[in-house]
Structure formats: structure tokens, C-alpha cells
CSV table of C-alpha atoms in Angstrom, one decimal:
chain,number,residue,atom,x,y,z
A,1,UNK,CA,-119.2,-17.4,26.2
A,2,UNK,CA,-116.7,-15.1,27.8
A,3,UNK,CA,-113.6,-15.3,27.0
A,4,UNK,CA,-112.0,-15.2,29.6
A,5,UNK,CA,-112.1,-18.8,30.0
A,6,UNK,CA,-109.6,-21.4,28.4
A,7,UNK,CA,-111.7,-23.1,25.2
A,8,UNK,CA,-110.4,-26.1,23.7
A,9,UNK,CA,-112.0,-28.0,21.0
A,10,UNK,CA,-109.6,-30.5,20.8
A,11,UNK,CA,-108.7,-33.2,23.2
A,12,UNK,CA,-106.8,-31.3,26.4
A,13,UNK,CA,-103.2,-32.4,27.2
A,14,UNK,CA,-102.7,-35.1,30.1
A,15,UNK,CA,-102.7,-34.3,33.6
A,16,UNK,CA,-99.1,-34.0,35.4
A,17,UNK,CA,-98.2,-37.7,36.6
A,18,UNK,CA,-99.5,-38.1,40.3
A,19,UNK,CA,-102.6,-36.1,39.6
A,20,UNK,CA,-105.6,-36.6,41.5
A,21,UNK,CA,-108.5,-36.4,39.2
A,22,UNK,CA,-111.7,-35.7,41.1
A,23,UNK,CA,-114.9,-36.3,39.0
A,24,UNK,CA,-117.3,-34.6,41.0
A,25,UNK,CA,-120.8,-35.0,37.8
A,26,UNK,CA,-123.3,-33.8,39.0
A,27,UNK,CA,-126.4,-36.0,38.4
A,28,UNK,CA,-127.3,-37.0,34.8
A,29,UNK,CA,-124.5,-35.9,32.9
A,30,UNK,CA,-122.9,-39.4,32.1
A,31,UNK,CA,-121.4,-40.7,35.6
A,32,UNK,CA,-122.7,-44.1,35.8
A,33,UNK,CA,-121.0,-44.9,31.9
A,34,UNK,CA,-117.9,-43.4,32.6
A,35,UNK,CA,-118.0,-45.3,36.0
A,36,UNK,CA,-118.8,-48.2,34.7
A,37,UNK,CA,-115.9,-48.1,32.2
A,38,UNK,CA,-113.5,-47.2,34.3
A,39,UNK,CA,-114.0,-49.9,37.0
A,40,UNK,CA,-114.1,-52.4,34.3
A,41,UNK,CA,-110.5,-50.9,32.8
A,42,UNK,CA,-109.0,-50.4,36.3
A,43,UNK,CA,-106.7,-52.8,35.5
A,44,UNK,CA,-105.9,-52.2,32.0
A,45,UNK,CA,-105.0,-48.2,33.4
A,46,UNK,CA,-102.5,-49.4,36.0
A,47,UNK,CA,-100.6,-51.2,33.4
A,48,UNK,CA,-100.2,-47.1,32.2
A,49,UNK,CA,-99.8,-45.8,35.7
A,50,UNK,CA,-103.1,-44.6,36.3
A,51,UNK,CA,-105.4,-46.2,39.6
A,52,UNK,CA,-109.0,-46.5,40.7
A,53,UNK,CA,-108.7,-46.9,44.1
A,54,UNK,CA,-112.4,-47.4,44.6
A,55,UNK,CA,-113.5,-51.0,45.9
A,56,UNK,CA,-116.3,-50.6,43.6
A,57,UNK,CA,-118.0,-48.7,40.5
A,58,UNK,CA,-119.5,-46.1,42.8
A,59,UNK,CA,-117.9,-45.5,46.4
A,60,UNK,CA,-121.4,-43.2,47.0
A,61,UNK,CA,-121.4,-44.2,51.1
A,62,UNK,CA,-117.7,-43.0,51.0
A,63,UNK,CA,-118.8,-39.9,49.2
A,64,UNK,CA,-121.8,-39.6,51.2
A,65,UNK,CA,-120.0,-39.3,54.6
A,66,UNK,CA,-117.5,-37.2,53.0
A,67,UNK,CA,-120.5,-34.6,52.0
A,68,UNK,CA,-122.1,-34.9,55.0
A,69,UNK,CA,-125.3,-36.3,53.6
A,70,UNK,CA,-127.4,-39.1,54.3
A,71,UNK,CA,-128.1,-42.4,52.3
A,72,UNK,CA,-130.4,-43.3,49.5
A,73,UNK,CA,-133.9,-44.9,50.7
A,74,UNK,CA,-133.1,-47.8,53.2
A,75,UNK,CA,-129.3,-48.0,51.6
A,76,UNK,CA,-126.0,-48.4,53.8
A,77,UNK,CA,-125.7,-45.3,56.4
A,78,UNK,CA,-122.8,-43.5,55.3
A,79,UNK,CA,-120.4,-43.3,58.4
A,80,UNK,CA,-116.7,-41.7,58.4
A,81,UNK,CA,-115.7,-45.1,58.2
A,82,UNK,CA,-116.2,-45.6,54.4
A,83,UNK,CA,-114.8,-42.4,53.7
A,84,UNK,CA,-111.7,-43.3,55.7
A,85,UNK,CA,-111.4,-46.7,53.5
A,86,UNK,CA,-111.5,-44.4,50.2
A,87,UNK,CA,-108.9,-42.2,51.7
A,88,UNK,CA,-106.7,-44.5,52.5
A,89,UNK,CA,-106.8,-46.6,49.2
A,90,UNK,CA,-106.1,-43.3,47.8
A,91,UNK,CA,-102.9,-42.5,49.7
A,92,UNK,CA,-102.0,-46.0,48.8
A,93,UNK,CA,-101.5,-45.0,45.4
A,94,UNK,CA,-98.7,-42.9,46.5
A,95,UNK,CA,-97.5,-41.2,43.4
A,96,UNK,CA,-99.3,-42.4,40.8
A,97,UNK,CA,-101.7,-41.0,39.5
A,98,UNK,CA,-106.1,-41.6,40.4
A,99,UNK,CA,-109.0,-41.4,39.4
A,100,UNK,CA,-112.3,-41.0,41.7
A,101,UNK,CA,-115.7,-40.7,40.2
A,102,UNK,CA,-119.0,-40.0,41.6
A,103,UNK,CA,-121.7,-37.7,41.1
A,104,UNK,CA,-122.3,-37.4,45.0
A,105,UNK,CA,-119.5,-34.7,45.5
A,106,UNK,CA,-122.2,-32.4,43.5
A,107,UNK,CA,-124.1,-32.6,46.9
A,108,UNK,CA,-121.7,-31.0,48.9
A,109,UNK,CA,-123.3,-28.2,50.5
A,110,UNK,CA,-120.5,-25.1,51.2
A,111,UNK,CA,-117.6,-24.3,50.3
A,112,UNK,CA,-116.2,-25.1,54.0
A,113,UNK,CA,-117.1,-29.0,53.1
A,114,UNK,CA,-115.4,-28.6,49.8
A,115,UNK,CA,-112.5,-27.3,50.7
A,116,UNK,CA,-112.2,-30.4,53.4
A,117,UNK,CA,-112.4,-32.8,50.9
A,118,UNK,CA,-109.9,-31.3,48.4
A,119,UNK,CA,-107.6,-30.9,51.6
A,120,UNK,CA,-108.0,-34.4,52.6
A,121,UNK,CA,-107.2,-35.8,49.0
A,122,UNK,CA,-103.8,-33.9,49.1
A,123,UNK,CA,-105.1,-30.1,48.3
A,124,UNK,CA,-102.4,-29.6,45.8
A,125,UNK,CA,-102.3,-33.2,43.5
A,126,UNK,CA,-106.3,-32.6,42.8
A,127,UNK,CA,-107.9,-31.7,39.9
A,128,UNK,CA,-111.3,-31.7,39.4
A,129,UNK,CA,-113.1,-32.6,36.5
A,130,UNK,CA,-117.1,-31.1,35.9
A,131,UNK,CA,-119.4,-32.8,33.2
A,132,UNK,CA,-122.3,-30.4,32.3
A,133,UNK,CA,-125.8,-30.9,29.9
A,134,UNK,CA,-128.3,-28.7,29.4
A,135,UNK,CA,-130.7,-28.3,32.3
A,136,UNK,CA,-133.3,-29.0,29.3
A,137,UNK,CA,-131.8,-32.8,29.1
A,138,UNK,CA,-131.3,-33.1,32.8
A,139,UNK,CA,-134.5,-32.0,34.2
A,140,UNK,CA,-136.9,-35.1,33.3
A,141,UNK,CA,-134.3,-37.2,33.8
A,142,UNK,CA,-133.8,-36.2,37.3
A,143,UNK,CA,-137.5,-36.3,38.1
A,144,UNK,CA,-138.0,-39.9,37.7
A,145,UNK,CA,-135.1,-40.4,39.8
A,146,UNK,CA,-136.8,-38.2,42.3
A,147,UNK,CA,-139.7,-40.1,42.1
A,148,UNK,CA,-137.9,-43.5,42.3
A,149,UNK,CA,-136.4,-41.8,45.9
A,150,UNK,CA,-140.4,-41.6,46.8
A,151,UNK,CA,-141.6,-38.6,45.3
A,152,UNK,CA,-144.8,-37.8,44.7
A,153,UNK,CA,-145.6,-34.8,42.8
A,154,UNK,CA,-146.1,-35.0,39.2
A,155,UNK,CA,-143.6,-33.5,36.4
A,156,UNK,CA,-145.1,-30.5,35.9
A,157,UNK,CA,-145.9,-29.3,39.4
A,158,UNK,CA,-142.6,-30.0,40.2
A,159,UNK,CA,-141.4,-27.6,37.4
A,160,UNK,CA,-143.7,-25.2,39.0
A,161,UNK,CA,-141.5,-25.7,42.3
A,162,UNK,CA,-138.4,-25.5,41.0
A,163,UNK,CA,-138.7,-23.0,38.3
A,164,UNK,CA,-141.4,-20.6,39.4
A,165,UNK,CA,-142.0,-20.6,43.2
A,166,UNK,CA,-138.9,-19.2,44.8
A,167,UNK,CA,-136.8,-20.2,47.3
A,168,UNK,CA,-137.0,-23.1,44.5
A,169,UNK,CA,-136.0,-25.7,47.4
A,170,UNK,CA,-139.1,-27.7,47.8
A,171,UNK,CA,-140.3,-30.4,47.3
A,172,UNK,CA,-136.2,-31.4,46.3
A,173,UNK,CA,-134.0,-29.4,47.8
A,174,UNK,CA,-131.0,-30.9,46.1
A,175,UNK,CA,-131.6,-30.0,42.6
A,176,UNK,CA,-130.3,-26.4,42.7
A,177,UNK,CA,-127.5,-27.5,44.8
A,178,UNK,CA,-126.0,-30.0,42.0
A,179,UNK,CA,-127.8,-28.4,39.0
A,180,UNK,CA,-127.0,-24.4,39.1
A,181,UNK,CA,-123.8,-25.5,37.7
A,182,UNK,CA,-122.0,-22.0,37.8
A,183,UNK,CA,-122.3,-22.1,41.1
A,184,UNK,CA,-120.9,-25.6,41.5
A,185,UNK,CA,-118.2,-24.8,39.2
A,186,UNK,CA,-117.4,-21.8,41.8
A,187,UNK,CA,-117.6,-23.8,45.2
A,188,UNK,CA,-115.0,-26.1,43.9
A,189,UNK,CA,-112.9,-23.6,41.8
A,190,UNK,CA,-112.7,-21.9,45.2
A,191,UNK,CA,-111.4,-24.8,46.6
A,192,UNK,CA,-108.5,-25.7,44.1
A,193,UNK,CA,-108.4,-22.7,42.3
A,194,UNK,CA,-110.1,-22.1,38.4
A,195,UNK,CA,-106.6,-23.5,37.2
A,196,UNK,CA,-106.8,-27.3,38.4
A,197,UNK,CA,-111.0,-27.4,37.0
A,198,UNK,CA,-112.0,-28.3,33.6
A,199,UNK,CA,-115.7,-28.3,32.6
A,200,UNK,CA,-116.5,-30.8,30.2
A,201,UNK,CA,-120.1,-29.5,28.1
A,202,UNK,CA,-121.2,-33.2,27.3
A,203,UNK,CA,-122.0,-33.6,23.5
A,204,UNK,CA,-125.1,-36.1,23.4
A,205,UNK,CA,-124.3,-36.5,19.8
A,206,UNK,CA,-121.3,-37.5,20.3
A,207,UNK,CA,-121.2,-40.4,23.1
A,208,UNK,CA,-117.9,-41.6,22.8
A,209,UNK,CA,-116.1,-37.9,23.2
A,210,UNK,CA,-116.6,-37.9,27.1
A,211,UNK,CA,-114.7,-41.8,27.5
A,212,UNK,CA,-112.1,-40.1,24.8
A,213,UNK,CA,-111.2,-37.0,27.2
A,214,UNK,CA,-111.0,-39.0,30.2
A,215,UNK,CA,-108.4,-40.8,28.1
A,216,UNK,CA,-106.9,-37.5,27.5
A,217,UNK,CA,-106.6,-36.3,30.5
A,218,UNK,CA,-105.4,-39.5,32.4
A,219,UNK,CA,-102.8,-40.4,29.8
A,220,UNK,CA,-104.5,-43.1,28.8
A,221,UNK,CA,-104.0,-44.8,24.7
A,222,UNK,CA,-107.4,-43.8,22.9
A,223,UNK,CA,-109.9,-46.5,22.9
A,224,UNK,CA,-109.3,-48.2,26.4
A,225,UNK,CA,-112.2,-46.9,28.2
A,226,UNK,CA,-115.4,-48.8,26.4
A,227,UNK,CA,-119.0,-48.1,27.6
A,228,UNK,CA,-120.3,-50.8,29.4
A,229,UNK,CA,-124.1,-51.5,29.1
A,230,UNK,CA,-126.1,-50.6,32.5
A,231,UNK,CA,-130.1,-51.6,32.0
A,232,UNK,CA,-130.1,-51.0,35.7
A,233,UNK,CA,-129.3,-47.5,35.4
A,234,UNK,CA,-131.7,-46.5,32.7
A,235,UNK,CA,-134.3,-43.7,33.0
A,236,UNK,CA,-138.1,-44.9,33.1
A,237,UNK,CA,-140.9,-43.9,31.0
A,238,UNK,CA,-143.4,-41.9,31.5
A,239,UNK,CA,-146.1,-44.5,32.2
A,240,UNK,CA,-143.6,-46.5,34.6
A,241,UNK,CA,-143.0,-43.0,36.5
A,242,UNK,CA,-146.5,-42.6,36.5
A,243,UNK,CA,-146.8,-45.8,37.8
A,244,UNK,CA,-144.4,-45.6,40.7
A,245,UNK,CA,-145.6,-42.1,41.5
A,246,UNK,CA,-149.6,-43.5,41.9
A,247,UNK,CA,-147.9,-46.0,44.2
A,248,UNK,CA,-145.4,-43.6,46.4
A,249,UNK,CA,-149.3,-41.5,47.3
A,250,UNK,CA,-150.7,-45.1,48.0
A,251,UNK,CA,-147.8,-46.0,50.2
A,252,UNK,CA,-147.0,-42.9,51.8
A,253,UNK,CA,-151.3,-42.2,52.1
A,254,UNK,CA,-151.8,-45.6,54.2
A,255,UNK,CA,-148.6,-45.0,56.4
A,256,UNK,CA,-146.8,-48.0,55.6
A,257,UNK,CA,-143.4,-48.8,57.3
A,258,UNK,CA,-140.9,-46.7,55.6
A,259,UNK,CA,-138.9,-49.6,55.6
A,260,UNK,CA,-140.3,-51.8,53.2
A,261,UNK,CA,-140.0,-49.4,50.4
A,262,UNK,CA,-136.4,-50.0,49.8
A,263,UNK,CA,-136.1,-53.5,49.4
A,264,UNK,CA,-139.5,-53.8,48.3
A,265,UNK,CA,-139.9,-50.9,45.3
A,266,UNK,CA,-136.8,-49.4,44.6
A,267,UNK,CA,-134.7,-52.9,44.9
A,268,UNK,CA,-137.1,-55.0,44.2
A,269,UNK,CA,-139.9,-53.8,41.7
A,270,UNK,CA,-138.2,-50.9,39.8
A,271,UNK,CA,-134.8,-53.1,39.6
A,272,UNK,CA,-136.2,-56.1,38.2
A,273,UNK,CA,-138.1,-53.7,35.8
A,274,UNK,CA,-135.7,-51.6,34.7
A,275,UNK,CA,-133.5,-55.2,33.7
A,276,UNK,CA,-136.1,-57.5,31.6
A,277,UNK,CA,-137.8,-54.6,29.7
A,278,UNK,CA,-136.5,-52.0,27.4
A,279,UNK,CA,-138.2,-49.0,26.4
A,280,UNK,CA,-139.9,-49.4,23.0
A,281,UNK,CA,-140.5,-46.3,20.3
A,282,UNK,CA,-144.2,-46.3,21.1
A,283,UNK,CA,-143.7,-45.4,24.7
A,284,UNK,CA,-144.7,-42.1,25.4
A,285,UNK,CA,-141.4,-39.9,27.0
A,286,UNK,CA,-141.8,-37.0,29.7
A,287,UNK,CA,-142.1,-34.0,28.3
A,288,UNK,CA,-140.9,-30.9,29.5
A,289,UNK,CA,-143.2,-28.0,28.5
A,290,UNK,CA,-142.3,-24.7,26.4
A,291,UNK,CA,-142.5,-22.5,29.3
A,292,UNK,CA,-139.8,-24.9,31.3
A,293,UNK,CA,-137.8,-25.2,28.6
A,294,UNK,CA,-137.0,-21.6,28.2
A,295,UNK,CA,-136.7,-20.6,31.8
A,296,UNK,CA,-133.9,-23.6,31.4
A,297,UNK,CA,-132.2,-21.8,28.7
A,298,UNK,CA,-132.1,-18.6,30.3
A,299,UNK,CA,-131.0,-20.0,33.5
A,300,UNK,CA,-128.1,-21.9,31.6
A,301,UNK,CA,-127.6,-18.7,29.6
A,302,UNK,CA,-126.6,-16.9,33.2
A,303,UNK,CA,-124.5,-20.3,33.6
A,304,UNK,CA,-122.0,-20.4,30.5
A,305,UNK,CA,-121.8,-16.9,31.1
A,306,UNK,CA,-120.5,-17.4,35.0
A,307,UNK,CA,-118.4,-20.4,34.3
A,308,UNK,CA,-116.8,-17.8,31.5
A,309,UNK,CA,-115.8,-15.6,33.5
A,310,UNK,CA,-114.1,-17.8,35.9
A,311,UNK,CA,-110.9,-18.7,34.5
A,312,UNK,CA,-111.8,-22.5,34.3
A,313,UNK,CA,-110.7,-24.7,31.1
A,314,UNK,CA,-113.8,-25.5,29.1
A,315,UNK,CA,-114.2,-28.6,26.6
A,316,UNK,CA,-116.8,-28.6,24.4
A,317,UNK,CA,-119.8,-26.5,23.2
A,318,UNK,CA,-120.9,-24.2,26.5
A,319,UNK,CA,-123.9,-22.4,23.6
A,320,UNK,CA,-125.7,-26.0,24.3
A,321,UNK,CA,-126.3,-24.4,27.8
A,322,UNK,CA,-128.7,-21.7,26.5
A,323,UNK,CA,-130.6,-23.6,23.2
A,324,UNK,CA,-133.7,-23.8,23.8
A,325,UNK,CA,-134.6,-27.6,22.2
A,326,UNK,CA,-137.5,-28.2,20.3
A,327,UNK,CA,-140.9,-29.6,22.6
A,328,UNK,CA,-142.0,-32.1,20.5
A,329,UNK,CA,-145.4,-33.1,20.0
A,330,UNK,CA,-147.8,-33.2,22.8
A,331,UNK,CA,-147.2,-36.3,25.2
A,332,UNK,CA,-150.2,-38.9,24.4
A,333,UNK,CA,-151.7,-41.1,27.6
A,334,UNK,CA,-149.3,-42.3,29.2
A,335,UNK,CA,-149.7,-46.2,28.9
A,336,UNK,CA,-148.0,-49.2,31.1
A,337,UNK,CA,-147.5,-52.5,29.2
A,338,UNK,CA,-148.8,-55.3,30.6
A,339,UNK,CA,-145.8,-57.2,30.7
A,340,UNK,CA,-144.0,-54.2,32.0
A,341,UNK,CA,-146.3,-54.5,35.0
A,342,UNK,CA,-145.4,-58.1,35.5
A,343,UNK,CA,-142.3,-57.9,35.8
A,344,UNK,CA,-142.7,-55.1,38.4
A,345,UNK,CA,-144.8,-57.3,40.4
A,346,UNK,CA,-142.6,-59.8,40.2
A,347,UNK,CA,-139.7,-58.3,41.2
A,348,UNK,CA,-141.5,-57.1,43.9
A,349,UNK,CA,-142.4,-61.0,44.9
A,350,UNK,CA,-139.1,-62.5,44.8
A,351,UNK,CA,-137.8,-59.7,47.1
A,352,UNK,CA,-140.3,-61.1,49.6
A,353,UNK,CA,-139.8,-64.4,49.0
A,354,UNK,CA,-136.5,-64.4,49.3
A,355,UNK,CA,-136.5,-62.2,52.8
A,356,UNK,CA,-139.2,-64.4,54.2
A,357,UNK,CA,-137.3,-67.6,53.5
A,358,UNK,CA,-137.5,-68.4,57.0
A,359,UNK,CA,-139.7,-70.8,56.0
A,360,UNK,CA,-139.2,-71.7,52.3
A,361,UNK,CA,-142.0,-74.3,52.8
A,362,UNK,CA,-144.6,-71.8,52.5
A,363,UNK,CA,-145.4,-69.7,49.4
A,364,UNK,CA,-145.9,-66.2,49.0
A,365,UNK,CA,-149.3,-65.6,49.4
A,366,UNK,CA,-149.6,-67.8,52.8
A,367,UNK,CA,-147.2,-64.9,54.1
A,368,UNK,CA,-149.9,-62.4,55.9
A,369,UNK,CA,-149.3,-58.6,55.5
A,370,UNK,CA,-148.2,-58.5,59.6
A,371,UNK,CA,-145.8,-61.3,59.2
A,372,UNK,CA,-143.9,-59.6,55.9
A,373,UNK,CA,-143.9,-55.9,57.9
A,374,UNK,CA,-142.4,-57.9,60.6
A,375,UNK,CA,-139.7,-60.0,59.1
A,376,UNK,CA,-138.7,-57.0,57.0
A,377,UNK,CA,-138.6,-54.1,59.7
A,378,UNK,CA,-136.0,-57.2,61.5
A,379,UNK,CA,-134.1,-57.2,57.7
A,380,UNK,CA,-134.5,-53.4,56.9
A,381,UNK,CA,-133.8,-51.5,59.6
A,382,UNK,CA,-132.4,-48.1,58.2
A,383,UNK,CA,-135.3,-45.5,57.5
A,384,UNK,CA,-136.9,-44.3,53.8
A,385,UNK,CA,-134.9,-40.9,53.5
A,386,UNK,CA,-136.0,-39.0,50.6
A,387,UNK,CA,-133.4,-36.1,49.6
């Protein structure tokens, strides 16, 4: 690592008071726990002088508008109006300090929408805070949630795309844009300047040292921010990716109304899933193969190397960018539990039933096919987009 950077190995020094701390992720690097724990502590940190001026755990239509980007399959469309909101329960903080976390300010595109949003949060007061992994760790990860967007191409040909077949922006454009982390690093550097940026390199080891910095940085007493358990946010298997892939082709194959994915599938089937079944040790995980895993490295490599050089504050280990992990043992066949399956299917009913309950006399299967497409177009009427 170049050392040009500021290294620290031990937690950093707090933030000046009236700091703005801008979390921007990106995508898999811890954002939903340390959401999580700091809208549950949001009250506990204003006792110290610290706010979260979000209304909820994740303000992503705020952060959405604010990126210019649009919304998640058949959620909320983002308008300047929710941004707005955020910005003005900021400035209500006045000169306390803040805290604003989402993984959505990853997705800005240019450094022109950057530079907006820093200027609109009070250019001088922000400091932004980057959490990094390995692209090894993120990469599967960020697949399934591809595929629970609608996607349809399996792991490895989507490797192919994204690591082999250049301009690298198909089939998911967004993955380069919130994972070639250097460049991230540099858009909002740009912004604020490399001296209000800290890079944290997440330790996976060590789950508690990212909550711990946070605590650091905010001023906070050690211990107040506590994970707080999310089944909801957990990545699938390999068989229940496999699963909802085989259904995204069968979906998007007979031309269904784009409509009914959201409530259906991603609210309805994966949600309830995802909440009454754990992952057991038998079930097989995605595996990234050898050839993926060292085009990672190398690419992370370039990354440490970049964010070195930029005059950023670094916590933690940036060498975890370019190891090259260990690729396991083959992935066996890939197989769905059958109780797994039930409860996807019956998530996927009570999200009708309760949308059709125009007429709670009747049951489920007295519903025809037309009369569902209809009442749900009339309760679903924003448009599958996948990013």
C-alpha cells in the first residue's frame, strides 16, 4: 500500500463536533448492520450529541432522488420530495453533529452529482466515511441480489460479463459503478477533498470492529452501537438463487405484467423465505471460480494501490484487497428443501390473499389468473425496473 496514505491501526480520533458523517457503502460491505444499529441507538447518541435524522433505517428513495436513479422493482418512485425531507431533517440538526447511512450514494454516477450532494449537506461540515471488502466476498453476494432485482443470467456467465467481456456494463451496469472502489473513493475525495474521507477495509473476522469505529469517529462511549439481527437482509443459497433465477426466465419468457413481480416475488415469496428458514451447513454456497477469483485480486490490487496514493485516511488491512481466497471444493447440486419451497409459496399466497381481499369470502384458488393481474396492476402500479 502506498504510503502516501494516512494508516491507522487503531481506532481514529472523533470527528470535529457538528460533523456531517456521510456513509456512502457501497453494496455488501456491512450497511444494513450498521444501519440497523444505528437507527435502533438514535436515541441513546443524541443523549451524546450525535443525530440520525433519517425517519427510518434506510432513507434509499431520499438517496435515490438525490443520485438521480430510479427505484427498486415496483418500490416507492424516488421524487425530489424525499430528498427534500432528508435535507431538511438534516439542517434541523443545526450544529450537532449527523449521521446518514446508505449504500445508495455508491450509485451516484459523476462527479457533478457528487459534488451536489456534498454541497447540499453543507460542503464544508461533511465527511464521508467508505466501507470496503474484497471484490472476492462481494461478488456472489451481489449476484443473488441481482437476481432477486430479476436477473437472469447464472453466476458464472455473469462473471464472464463483468470480468471478461469489456465495456464490463452488461447485463448490470451498476456493479463497476459502486464496486471499482478506487474510483469511488476518487469521485467523492474530489468532492470534499482526500482530507474529510476515511476508508474503512472491513475485517470479516472481526464483526464488531466496524460498529467500534463508528463509535470512534462519532464520539460515541464503546459498546453503544449493538448489531441488530436482520433475517430479512440475509443472502440466499445457491439452490434458492437457482430457484428464483428458473423463475425470473419463466416470468420474464411468458411476458407477465411487470407488476406483479414486486409484491408478488421479491415482497412476497423471497421475504417470507428469507424470515422462517435459515441456511443450514449442508446447503451448498455460490462459488466463485479460480479464474474470477484472481482477476478480483488483481483488480483490487490496482485498487489499494489507487486509494494509496490518494491522500485518504485508511483503517484497517487494505492487503485483504489483493488475497486471492481459497476456492473451496467444487459446489455439489445445488438442492432446494422442501420446506424452503413452502414457505416461498406461501409467501407468495398470502401476498395475494391479502391484495385480493376484496372479497375475503372467497379463497385463494377461486381467484382466476385475470382477476389477480387485474386487482394487482390497480394495487401495483409502478413498473419492474431492474438496475
Amino acid at each position: 500500500m502506498d504510503t502516501d496514505c494516512t494508516r491507522e491501526e487503531r481506532l481514529p480520533p472523533a470527528l470535529p463536533a457538528g460533523t456531517r458523517l456521510l456513509h456512502i457503502g457501497p453494496h455488501k460491505t456491512g450497511t444494513t448492520a450498521v444501519q440497523g444499529a444505528l437507527f435502533a441507538a438514535k436515541e441513546e447518541m443524541a443523549r451524546h450529541g450525535v443525530d440520525f435524522p433519517a425517519h427510518s433505517r434506510h432513507p434509499i428513495e431520499a438517496v435515490l432522488a438525490a443520485c438521480a436513479r430510479p427505484a427498486m422493482m415496483g418500490d416507492t418512485v424516488p421524487t425530489e420530495k424525499h430528498w427534500q425531507r432528508l435535507l431538511d431533517r438534516v439542517r434541523a440538526t443545526g450544529e450537532r453533529t449527523c449521521v446518514i447511512s446508505s449504500e445508495f450514494f455508491a450509485d451516484a454516477e459523476d462527479g457533478a452529482t457528487v459534488a451536489r450532494i456534498v454541497e447540499q449537506l453543507d460542503g464544508g461540515r461533511v465527511h464521508v466515511l467508505v466501507t470496503l471488502r474484497p471484490l472476492a466476498r462481494i461478488m456472489p453476494s451481489q449476484w443473488q441480489q441481482y437476481v432477486q432485482n430479476g436477473l437472469r443470467l447464472g453466476y458464472e456467465p455473469w462473471l464472464e460479463h463483468m470480468l471478461r467481456r469489456p465495456p464490463y456494463d452488461k447485463p448490470t451496469p451498476s456493479f463497476w459503478r459502486r464496486h471499482r472502489h478506487d474510483r469511488l473513493v476518487e469521485r467523492w475525495a474530489g468532492a470534499t477533498g482526500p482530507d474529510r474521507v476515511t476508508v474503512v477495509v472491513v475485517d470479516d473476522r472481526d464483526r464488531d470492529a466496524l460498529m467500534r469505529t463508528f463509535e470512534a469517529l462519532l464520539g460515541l462511549p464503546g459498546g453503544l452501537l449493538r448489531p441488530v439481527p436482520e433475517t430479512a437482509n440475509r443472502s440466499l443459497t445457491l439452490a434458492e438463487t437457482e430457484m428464483l433465477r428458473n423463475l425470473n426466465q419463466e416470468f420474464r419468457g411468458n411476458e407477465l405484467p411487470e407488476e406483479l413481480y414486486s409484491r408478488l416475488v421479491r415482497h412476497g415469496a423471497i421475504a417470507h423465505m428469507k424470515n422462517a428458514c435459515s441456511p443450514a451447513p449442508q446447503d451448498v454456497k455460490i462459488r466463485t471460480p479460480r479464474w474470477a477469483l484472481e482477476a478480483a485480486a488483481g483488480i483490487g490490487a490496482e485498487t489499494a494501490a489507487r486509494i494509496g496514493s490518494m491522500g485518504v485516511r485508511v483503517l484497517g488491512g487494505p492487503e485483504s484487497l489483493s488475497r486471492v481466497p481459497a476456492s473451496g471444493e467444487p459446489a455439489g447440486e445445488p438442492r432446494l428443501a422442501p420446506e424452503t419451497a413452502a414457505q416461498a409459496l406461501f409467501g407468495m399466497l398470502t401476498t395475494v390473499a391479502a391484495t385480493s381481499g376484496t372479497d375475503k369470502g372467497r379463497t385463494v384458488h377461486r381467484t382466476s389468473s385475470k382477476e389477480l393481474v387485474k386487482v394487482l396492476g390497480h394495487r401495483c402500479p409502478k413498473r419492474l425496473l431492474l438496475r
